[in-house]
Short mmCIF file of C-alpha atoms and ligand atoms in Angstrom, two decimals:
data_model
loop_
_atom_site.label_atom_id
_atom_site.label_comp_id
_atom_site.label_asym_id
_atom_site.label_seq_id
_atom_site.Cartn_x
_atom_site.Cartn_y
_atom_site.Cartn_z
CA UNK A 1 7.58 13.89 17.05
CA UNK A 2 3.82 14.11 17.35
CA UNK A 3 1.67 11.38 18.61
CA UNK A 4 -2.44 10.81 18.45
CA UNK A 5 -4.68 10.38 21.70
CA UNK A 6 -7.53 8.58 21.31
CA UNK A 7 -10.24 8.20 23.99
CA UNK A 8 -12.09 5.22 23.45
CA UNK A 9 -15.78 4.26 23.91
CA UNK A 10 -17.45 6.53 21.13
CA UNK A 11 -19.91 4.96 18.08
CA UNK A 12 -18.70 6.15 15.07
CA UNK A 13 -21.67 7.76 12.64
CA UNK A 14 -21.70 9.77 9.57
CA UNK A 15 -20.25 9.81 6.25
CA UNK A 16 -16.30 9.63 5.25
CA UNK A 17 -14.49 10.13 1.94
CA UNK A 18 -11.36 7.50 1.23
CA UNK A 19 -8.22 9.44 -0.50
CA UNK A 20 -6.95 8.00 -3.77
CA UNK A 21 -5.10 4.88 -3.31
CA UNK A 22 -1.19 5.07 -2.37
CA UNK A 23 -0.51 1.52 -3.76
CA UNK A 24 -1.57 3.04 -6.96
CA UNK A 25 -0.74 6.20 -6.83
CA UNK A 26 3.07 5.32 -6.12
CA UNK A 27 3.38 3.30 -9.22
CA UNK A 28 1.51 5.48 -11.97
CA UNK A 29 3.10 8.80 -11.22
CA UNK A 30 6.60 6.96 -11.59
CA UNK A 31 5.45 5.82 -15.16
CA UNK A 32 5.35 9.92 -16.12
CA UNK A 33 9.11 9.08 -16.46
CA UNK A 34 8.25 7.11 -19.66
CA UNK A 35 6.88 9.49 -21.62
CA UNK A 36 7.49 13.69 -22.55
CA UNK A 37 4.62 14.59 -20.39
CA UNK A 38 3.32 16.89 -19.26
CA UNK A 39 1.16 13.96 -17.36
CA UNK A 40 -2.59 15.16 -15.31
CA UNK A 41 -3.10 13.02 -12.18
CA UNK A 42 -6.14 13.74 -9.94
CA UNK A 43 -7.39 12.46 -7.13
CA UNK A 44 -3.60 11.94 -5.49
CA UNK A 45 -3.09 11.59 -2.40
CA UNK A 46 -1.18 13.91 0.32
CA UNK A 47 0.33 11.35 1.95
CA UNK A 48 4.55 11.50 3.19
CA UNK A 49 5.02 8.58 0.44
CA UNK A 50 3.65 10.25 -2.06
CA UNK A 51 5.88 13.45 -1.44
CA UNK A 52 8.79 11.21 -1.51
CA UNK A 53 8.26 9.81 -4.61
CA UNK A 54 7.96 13.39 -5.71
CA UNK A 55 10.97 14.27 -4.79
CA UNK A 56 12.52 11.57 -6.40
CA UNK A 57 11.02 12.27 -9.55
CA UNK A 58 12.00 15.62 -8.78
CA UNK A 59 15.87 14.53 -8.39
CA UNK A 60 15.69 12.51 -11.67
CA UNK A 61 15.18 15.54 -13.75
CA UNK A 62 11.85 15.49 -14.45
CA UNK A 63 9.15 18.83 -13.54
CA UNK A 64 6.97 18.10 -10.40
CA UNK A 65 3.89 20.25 -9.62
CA UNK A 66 1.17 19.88 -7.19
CA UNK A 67 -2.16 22.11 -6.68
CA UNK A 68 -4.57 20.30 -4.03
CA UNK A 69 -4.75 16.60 -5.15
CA UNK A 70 -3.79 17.77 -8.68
CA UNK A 71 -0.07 16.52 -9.43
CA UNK A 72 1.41 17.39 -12.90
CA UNK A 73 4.94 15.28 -14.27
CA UNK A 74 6.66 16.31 -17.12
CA UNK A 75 9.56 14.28 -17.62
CA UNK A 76 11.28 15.78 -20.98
CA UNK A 77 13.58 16.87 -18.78
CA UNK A 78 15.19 13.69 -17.14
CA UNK A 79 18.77 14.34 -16.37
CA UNK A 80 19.65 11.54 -14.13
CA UNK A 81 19.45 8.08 -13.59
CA UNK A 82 20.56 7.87 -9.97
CA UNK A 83 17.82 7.17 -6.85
CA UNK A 84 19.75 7.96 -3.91
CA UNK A 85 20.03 6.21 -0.53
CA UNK A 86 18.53 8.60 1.75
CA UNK A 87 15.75 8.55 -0.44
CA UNK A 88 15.04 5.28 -1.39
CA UNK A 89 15.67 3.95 2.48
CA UNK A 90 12.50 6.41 3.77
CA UNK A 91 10.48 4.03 0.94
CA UNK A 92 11.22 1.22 -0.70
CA UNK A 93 8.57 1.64 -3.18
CA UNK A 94 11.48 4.22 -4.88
CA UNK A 95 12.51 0.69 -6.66
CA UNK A 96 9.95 1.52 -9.15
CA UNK A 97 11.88 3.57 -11.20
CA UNK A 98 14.23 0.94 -11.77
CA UNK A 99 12.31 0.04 -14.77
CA UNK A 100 11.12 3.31 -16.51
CA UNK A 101 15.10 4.45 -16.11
CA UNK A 102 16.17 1.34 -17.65
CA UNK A 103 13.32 1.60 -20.53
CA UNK A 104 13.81 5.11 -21.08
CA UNK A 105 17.56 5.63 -20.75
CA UNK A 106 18.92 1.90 -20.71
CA UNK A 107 20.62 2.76 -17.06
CA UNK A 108 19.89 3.09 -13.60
CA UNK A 109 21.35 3.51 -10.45
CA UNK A 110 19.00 2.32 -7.39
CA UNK A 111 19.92 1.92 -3.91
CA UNK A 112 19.15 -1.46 -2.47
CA UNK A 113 16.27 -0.92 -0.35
CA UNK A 114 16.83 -2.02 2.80
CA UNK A 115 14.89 -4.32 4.96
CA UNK A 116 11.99 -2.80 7.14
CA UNK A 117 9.61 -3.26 9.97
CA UNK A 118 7.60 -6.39 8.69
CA UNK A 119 10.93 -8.22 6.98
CA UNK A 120 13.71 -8.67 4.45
CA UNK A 121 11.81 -7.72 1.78
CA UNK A 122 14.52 -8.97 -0.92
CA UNK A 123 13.91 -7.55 -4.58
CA UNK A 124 15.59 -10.33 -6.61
CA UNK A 125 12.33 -11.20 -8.35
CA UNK A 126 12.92 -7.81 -9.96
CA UNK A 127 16.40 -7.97 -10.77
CA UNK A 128 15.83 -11.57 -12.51
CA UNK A 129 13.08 -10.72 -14.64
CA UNK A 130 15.24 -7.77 -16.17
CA UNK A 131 18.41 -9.73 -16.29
CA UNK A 132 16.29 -12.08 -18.16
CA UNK A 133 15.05 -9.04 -20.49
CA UNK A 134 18.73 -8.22 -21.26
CA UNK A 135 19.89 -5.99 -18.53
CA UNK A 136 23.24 -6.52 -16.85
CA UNK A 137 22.64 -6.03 -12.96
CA UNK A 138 25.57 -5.29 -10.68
CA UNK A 139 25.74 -4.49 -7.02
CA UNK A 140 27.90 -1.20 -5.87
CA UNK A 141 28.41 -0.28 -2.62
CA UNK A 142 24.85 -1.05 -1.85
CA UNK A 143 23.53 0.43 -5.12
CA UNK A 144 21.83 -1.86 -7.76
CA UNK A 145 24.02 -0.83 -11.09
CA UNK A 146 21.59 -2.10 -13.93
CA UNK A 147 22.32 -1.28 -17.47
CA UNK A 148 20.33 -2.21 -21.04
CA UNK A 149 21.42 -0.83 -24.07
CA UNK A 150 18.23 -2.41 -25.58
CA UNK A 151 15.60 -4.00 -23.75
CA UNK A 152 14.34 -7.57 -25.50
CA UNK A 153 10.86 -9.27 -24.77
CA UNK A 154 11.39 -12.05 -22.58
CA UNK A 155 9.48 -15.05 -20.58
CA UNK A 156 9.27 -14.05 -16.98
CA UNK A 157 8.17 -16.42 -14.38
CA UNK A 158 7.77 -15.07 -10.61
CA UNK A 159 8.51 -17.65 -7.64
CA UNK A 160 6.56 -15.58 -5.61
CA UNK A 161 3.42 -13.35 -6.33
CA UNK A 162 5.46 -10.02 -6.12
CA UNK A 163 3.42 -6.58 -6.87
CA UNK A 164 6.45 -4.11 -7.31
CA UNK A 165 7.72 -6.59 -8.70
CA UNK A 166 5.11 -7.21 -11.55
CA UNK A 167 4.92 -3.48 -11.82
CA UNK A 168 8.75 -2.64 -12.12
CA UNK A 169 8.68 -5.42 -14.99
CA UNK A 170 5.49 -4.18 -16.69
CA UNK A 171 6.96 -0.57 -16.90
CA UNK A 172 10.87 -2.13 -18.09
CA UNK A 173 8.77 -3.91 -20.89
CA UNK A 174 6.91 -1.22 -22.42
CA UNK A 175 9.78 -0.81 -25.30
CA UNK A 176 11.21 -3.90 -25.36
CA UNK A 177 12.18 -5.47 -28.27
CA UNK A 178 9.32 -8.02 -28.26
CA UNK A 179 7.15 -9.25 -26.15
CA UNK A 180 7.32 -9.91 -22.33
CA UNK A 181 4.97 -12.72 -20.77
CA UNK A 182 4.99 -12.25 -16.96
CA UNK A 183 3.57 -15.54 -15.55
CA UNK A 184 2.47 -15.61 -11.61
CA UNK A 185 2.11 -11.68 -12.12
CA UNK A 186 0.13 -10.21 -9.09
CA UNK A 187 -3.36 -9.84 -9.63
CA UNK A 188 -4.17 -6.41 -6.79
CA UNK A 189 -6.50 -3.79 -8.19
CA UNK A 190 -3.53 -1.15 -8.37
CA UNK A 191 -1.68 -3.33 -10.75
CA UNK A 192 -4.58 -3.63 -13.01
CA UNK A 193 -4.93 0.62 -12.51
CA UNK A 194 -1.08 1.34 -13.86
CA UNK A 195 -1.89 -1.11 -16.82
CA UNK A 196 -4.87 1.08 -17.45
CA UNK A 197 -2.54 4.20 -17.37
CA UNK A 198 0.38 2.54 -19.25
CA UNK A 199 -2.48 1.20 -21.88
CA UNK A 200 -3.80 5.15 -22.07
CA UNK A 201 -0.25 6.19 -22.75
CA UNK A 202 -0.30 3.82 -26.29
CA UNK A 203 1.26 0.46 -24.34
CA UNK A 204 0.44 -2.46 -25.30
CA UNK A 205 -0.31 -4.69 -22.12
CA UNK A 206 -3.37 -7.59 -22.02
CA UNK A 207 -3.95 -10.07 -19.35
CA UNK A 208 -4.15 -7.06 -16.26
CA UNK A 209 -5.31 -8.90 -13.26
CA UNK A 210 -4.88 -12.24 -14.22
CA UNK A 211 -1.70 -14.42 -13.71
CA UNK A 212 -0.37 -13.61 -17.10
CA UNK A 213 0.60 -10.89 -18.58
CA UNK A 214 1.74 -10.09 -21.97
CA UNK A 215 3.62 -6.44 -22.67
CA UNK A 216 4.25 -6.28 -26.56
CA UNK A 217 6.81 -3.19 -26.84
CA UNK A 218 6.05 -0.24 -29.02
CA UNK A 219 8.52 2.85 -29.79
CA UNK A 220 7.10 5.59 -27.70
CA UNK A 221 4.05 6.37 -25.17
CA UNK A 222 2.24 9.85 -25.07
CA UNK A 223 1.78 11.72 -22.10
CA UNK A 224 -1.62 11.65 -20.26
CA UNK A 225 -4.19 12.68 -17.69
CA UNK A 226 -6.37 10.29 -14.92
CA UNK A 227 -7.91 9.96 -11.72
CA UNK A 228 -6.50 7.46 -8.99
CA UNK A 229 -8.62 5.28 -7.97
CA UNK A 230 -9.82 5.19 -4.39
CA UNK A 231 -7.61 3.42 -1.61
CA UNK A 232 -9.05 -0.16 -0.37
CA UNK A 233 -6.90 -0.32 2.49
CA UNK A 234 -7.97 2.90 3.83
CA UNK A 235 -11.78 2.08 2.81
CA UNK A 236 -11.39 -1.16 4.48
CA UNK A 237 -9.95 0.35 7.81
CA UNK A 238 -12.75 2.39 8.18
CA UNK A 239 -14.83 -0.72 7.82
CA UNK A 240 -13.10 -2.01 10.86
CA UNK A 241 -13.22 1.25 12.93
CA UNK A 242 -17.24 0.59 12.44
CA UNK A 243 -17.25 -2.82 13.72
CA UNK A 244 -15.17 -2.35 16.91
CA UNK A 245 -17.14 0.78 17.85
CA UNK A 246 -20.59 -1.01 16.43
CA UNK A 247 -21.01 1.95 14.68
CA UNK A 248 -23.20 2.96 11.33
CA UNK A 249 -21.05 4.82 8.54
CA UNK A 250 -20.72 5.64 5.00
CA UNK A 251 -17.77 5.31 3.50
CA UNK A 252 -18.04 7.58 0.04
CA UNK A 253 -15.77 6.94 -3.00
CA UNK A 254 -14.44 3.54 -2.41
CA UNK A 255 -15.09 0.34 -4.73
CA UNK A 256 -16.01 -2.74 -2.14
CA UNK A 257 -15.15 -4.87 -5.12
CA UNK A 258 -11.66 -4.50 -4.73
CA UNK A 259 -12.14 -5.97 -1.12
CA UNK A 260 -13.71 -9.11 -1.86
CA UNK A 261 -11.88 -11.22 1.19
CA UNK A 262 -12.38 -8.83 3.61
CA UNK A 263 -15.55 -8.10 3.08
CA UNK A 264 -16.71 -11.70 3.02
CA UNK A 265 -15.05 -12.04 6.60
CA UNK A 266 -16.58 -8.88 8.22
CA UNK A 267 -19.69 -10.09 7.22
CA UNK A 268 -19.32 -13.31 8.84
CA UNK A 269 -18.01 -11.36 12.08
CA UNK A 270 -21.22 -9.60 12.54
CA UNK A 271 -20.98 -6.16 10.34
CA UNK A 272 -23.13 -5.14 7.76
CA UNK A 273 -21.69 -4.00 4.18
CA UNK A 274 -23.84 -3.03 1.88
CA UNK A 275 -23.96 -0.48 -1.41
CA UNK A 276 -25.85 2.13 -1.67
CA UNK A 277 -26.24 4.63 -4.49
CA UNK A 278 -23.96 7.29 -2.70
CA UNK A 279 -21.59 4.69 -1.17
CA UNK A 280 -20.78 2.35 1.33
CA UNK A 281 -22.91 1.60 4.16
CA UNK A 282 -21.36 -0.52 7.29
CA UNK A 283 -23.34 -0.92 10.43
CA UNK A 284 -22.10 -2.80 13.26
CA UNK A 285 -24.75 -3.59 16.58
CA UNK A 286 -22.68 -6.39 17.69
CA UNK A 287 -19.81 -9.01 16.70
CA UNK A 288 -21.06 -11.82 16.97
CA UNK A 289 -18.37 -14.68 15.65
CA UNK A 290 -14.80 -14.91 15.59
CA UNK A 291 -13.21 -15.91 12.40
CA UNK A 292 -10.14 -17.22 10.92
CA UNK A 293 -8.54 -15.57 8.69
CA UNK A 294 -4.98 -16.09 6.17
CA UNK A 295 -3.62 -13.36 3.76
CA UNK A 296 -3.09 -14.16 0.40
CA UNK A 297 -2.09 -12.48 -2.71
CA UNK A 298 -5.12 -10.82 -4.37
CA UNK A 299 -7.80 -11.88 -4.19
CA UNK A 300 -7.17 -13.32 -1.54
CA UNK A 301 -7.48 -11.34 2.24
CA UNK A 302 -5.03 -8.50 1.89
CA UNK A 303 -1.79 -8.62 4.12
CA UNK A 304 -2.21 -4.54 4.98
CA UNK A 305 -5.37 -5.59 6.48
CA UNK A 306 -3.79 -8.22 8.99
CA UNK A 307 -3.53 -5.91 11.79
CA UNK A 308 -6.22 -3.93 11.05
CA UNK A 309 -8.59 -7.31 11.67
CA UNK A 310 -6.82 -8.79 14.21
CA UNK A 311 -8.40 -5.66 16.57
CA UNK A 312 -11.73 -6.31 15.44
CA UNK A 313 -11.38 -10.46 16.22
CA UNK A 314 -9.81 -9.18 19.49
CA UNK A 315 -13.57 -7.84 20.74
CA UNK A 316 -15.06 -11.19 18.91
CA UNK A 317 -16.70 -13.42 21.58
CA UNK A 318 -14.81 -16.40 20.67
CA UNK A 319 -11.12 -18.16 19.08
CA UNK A 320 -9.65 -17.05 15.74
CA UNK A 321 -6.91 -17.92 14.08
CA UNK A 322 -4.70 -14.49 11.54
CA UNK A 323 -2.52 -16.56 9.77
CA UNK A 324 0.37 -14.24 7.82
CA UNK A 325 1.93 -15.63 4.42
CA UNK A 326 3.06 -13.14 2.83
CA UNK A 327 5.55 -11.47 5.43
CA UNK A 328 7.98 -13.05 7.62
CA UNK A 329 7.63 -10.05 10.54
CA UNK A 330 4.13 -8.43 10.53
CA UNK A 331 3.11 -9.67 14.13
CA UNK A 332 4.52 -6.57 15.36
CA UNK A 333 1.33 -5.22 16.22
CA UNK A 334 0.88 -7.68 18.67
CA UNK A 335 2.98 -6.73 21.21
CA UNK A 336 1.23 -3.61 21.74
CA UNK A 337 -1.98 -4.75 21.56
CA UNK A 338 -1.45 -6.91 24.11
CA UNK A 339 -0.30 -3.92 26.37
CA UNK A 340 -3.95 -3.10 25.77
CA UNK A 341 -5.15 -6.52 27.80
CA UNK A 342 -5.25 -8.08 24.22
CA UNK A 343 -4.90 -12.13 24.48
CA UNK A 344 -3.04 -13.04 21.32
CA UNK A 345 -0.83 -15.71 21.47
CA UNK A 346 1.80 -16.52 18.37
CA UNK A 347 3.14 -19.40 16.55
CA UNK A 348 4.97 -19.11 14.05
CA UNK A 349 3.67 -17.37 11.17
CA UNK A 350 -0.13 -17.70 13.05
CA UNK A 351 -1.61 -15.57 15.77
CA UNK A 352 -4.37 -17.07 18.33
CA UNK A 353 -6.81 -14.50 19.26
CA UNK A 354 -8.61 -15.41 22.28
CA UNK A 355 -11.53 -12.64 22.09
CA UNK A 356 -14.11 -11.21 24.31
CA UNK A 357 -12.21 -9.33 26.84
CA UNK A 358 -12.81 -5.54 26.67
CA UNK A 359 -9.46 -3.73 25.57
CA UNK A 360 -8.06 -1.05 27.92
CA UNK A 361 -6.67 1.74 26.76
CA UNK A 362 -2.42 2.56 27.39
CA UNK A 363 0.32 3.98 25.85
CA UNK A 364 1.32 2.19 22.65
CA UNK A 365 4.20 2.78 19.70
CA UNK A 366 3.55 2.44 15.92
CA UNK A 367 6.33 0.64 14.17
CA UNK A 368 4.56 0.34 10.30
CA UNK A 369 2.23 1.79 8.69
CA UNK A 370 -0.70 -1.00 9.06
CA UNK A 371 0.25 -1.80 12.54
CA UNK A 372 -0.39 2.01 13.65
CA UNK A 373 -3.85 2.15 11.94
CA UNK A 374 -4.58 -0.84 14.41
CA UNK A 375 -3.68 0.66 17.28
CA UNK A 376 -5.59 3.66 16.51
CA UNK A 377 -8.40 1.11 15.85
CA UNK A 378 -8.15 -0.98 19.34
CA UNK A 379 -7.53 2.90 20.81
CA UNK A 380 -11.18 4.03 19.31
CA UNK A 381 -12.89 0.39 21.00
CA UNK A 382 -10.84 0.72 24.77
CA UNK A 383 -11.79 1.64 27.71
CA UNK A 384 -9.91 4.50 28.63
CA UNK A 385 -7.04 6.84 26.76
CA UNK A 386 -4.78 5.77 24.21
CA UNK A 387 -1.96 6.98 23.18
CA UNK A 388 -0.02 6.30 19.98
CA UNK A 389 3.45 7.60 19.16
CA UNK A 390 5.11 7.63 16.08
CA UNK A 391 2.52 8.20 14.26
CA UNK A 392 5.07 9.46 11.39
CA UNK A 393 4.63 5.73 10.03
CA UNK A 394 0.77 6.19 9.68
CA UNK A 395 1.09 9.30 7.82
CA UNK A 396 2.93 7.63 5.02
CA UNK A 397 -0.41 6.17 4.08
CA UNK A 398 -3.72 7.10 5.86
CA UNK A 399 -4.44 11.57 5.14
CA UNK A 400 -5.50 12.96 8.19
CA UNK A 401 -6.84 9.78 9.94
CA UNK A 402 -7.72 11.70 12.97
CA UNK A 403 -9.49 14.70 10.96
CA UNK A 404 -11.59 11.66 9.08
CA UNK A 405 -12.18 10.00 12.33
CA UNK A 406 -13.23 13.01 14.26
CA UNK A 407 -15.37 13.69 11.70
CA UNK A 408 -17.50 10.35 12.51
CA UNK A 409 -17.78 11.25 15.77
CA UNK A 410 -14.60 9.57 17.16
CA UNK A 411 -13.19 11.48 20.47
CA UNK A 412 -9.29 11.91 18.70
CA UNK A 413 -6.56 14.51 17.62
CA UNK A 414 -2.90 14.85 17.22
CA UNK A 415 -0.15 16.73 19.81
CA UNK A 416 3.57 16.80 20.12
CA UNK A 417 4.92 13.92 21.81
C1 LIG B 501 3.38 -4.11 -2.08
O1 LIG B 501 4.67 -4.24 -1.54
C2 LIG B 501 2.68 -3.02 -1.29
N1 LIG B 501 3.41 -1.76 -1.46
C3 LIG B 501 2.63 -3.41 0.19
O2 LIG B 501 1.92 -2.40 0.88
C4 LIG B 501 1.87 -4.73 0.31
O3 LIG B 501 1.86 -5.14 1.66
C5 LIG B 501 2.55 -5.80 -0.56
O4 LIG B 501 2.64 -5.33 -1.93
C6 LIG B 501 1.78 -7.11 -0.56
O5 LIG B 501 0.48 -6.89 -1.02
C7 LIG B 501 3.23 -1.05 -2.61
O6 LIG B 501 2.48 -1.45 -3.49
C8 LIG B 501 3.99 0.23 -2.71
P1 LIG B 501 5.62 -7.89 -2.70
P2 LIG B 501 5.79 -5.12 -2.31
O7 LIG B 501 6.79 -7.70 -3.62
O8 LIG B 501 5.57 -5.05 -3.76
C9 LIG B 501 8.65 -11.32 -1.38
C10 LIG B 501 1.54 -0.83 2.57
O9 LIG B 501 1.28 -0.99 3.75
N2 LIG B 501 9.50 -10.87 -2.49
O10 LIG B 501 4.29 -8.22 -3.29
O11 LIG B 501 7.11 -4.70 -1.77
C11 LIG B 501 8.52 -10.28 -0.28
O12 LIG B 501 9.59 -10.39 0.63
C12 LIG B 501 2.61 -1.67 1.91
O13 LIG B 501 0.97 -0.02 1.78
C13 LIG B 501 10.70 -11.53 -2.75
O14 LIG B 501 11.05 -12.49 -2.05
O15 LIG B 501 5.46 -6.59 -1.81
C14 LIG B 501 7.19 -10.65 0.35
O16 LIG B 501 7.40 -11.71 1.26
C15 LIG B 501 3.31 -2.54 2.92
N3 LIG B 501 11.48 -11.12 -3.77
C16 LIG B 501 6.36 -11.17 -0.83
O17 LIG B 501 7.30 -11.47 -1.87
C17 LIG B 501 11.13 -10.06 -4.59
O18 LIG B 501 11.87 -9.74 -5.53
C18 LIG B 501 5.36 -10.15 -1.40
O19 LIG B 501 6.05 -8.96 -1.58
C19 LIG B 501 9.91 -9.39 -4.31
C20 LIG B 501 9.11 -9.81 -3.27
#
């Protein structure tokens, strides 16, 4: 297994290209499976999630290709309806094609996904809403048996704000007999991108980004060709590796305005985001408050930027409060930051950061993929070495971190463990 070193104590400087988002990425390439492609997607990223949901499009029949951040799906040839375990416990996201396989062939065999780092993770929002569209959902020998001779519009209301979720249904809707209101739908940027795609592909969806959404079915969708847009959660970790090395970057190719919490808080801790014509500029000469923060569903502060603050309010002079509402287990970061002389104390689903101490630098462990990034964060700001193993879960969704970091100037890079 390989892990990254990071010695810590260097100002980051320069300019740094995001990748195309994985949270949207994931999604629209699994959509190629309802139409006769051949689909264009630019701007994807090389990221281990992405090649898994390749090779699970792969599996299902359907022609994967890939030149540089080019990927081409041509689904005519769909032969199966099955996602495997092995394949769907490396990613849960493989749930996805629950939906196009039930739209497209009116059967599907998913695993169940199984729980993971930050908790249970449960996807009975998803099996509701397409019971409630007509599809008869059985469990077998861990494998979600769903089958829908015909698809019918129906009225979907989510208990919780669930993105797969709202995306599965979205995608099982777009032939339905009828039309499908999804009330409570989740409102994150990369829902609002598949809509666009779907919508490009002759769908019929209105209400993207708000709470509710109507899908109106239609007989057939036509292949097509788009650029991903860029990833927030990667744009806004760089924002953070600024601040905790009060650095002065520019972050090229993002879209702030999908990070309207988080950039609202950074600025109150003391960093400076501003756009310019070419992109983002984020300078950092000091952090000068602590500040409380609680995820939300969009718009509120993102969840996959928890950890990724929690460093930052760890080298804040004062208190702060991370609350965590969305997951029942995403804490797990703090263990090894406090291995790192962080003082973080937890109750329940709230952490008490108790800034101002300089972090030191020591051997930590990544256990998801937002809780590495962190590490690598508090790594770039400590005094010392640091070194972080595992770092197999922060490839599923940062490209070359080190490469990008290095590039700004960062003293980092990658051996065997
Ligand atoms: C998506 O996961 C993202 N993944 C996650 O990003 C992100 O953290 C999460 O949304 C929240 O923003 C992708 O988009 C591929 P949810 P998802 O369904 O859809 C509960 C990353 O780091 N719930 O919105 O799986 C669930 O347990 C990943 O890139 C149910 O109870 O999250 C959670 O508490 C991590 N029943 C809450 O809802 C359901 O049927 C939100 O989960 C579905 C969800």
């Amino acid at each position: 297994m390989e892990k990254i070193i990071v010695e810590g104590g260097h100002r980051l400087e320069g300019t740094v290209a995001v990748s195309g988002a994985k949270n949207a990425a994931l999604p629209i390439l699994v959509s190629a499976l309802l139409n006769e492609g051949p689909n264009v997607y630019h701007n994807v990223p090389d990221l281990r999630d992405i090649r898994t949901i390749k090779k699970l499009l792969s599996d299902l029949g359907a022609q994967v290709e890939t030149e540089g951040d080019v990927v081409r799906i041509n689904a005519s040839t769909l032969n199966s309806y099955e996602a495997r375990y092995d394949l769907v416990k490396t990613m849960r996201a493989s749930v996805l094609v629950l939906g196009p396989l039930l739209a497209r062939l009116g059967r599907a065999r998913v695993s169940l996904p199984g729980g993971c780092a930050i908790g249970a993770r449960p996807i009975d929002l998803h099996l509701k809403g397409l019971e409630r569209m007509g599809a008869d959902i059985s469990l077998d020998h861990g494998y979600i048996d769903a089958r829908a001779p015909a698809l019918k519009g129906a009225d979907i209301y989510f208990d919780i704000v669930t993105v797969t979720g709202t995306e599965n249904l979205m995608m099982a809707a777009v032939f339905a007999d009828g039309v499908t209101t999804l009330r409570n739908a989740a409102r994150e940027p990369e829902v609002v991108a598949l809509a666009g795609a779907l919508n490009q592909m002759g769908a019929q969806i209105t209400g993207a980004g708000t709470p509710l959404m109507t899908i109106t079915g239609v007989d057939e969708l036509k292949p097509t060709s788009l650029t991903i847009m860029a990833d927030r959660i990667e744009t806004g970790t760089f924002i953070i590796a600024a601040g905790v090395t009060r650095g002065d970057i520019k972050i090229l190719g993002c879209e702030p305005s999908y990070l309207p919490a988080l950039v609202n808080k950074v600025r109150q801790a003391g960093i400076s985001v501003e756009q310019e014509p070419d992109g983002l500029r984020v300078v950092c000469d000091e952090i000068t408050s602590s500040v409380d923060v609680k995820t939300l569903p969009y718009p509120g502060f993102p969840t996959d930027m928890q950890a990724q603050f929690m460093v930052l309010m760890c080298l804040a002079p004062g208190l702060s409060v991370v609350s965590e509402t969305i997951f029942e287990n995403r804490f797990i970061h703090v263990s090894e930051l406090q291995r790192m002389g962080a003082n973080i104390k937890i109750s329940g689903n709230a952490a008490v950061v108790q800034g101002g101490k300089p972090l030191t630098g020591a051997p930590v462990m990544a256990t998801d993929l937002r809780a590495s990034a962190s590490l690598i964060l508090a790594g770039l700001a400590a005094q010392g070495t640091t070194e972080v193993s595992r770092v197999y879960h922060i490839d599923r969704g940062y490209e070359a971190i080190e490469k990008k970091l290095a590039q700004l100037g960062a003293r980092i890079w990658r051996t065997q463990e």
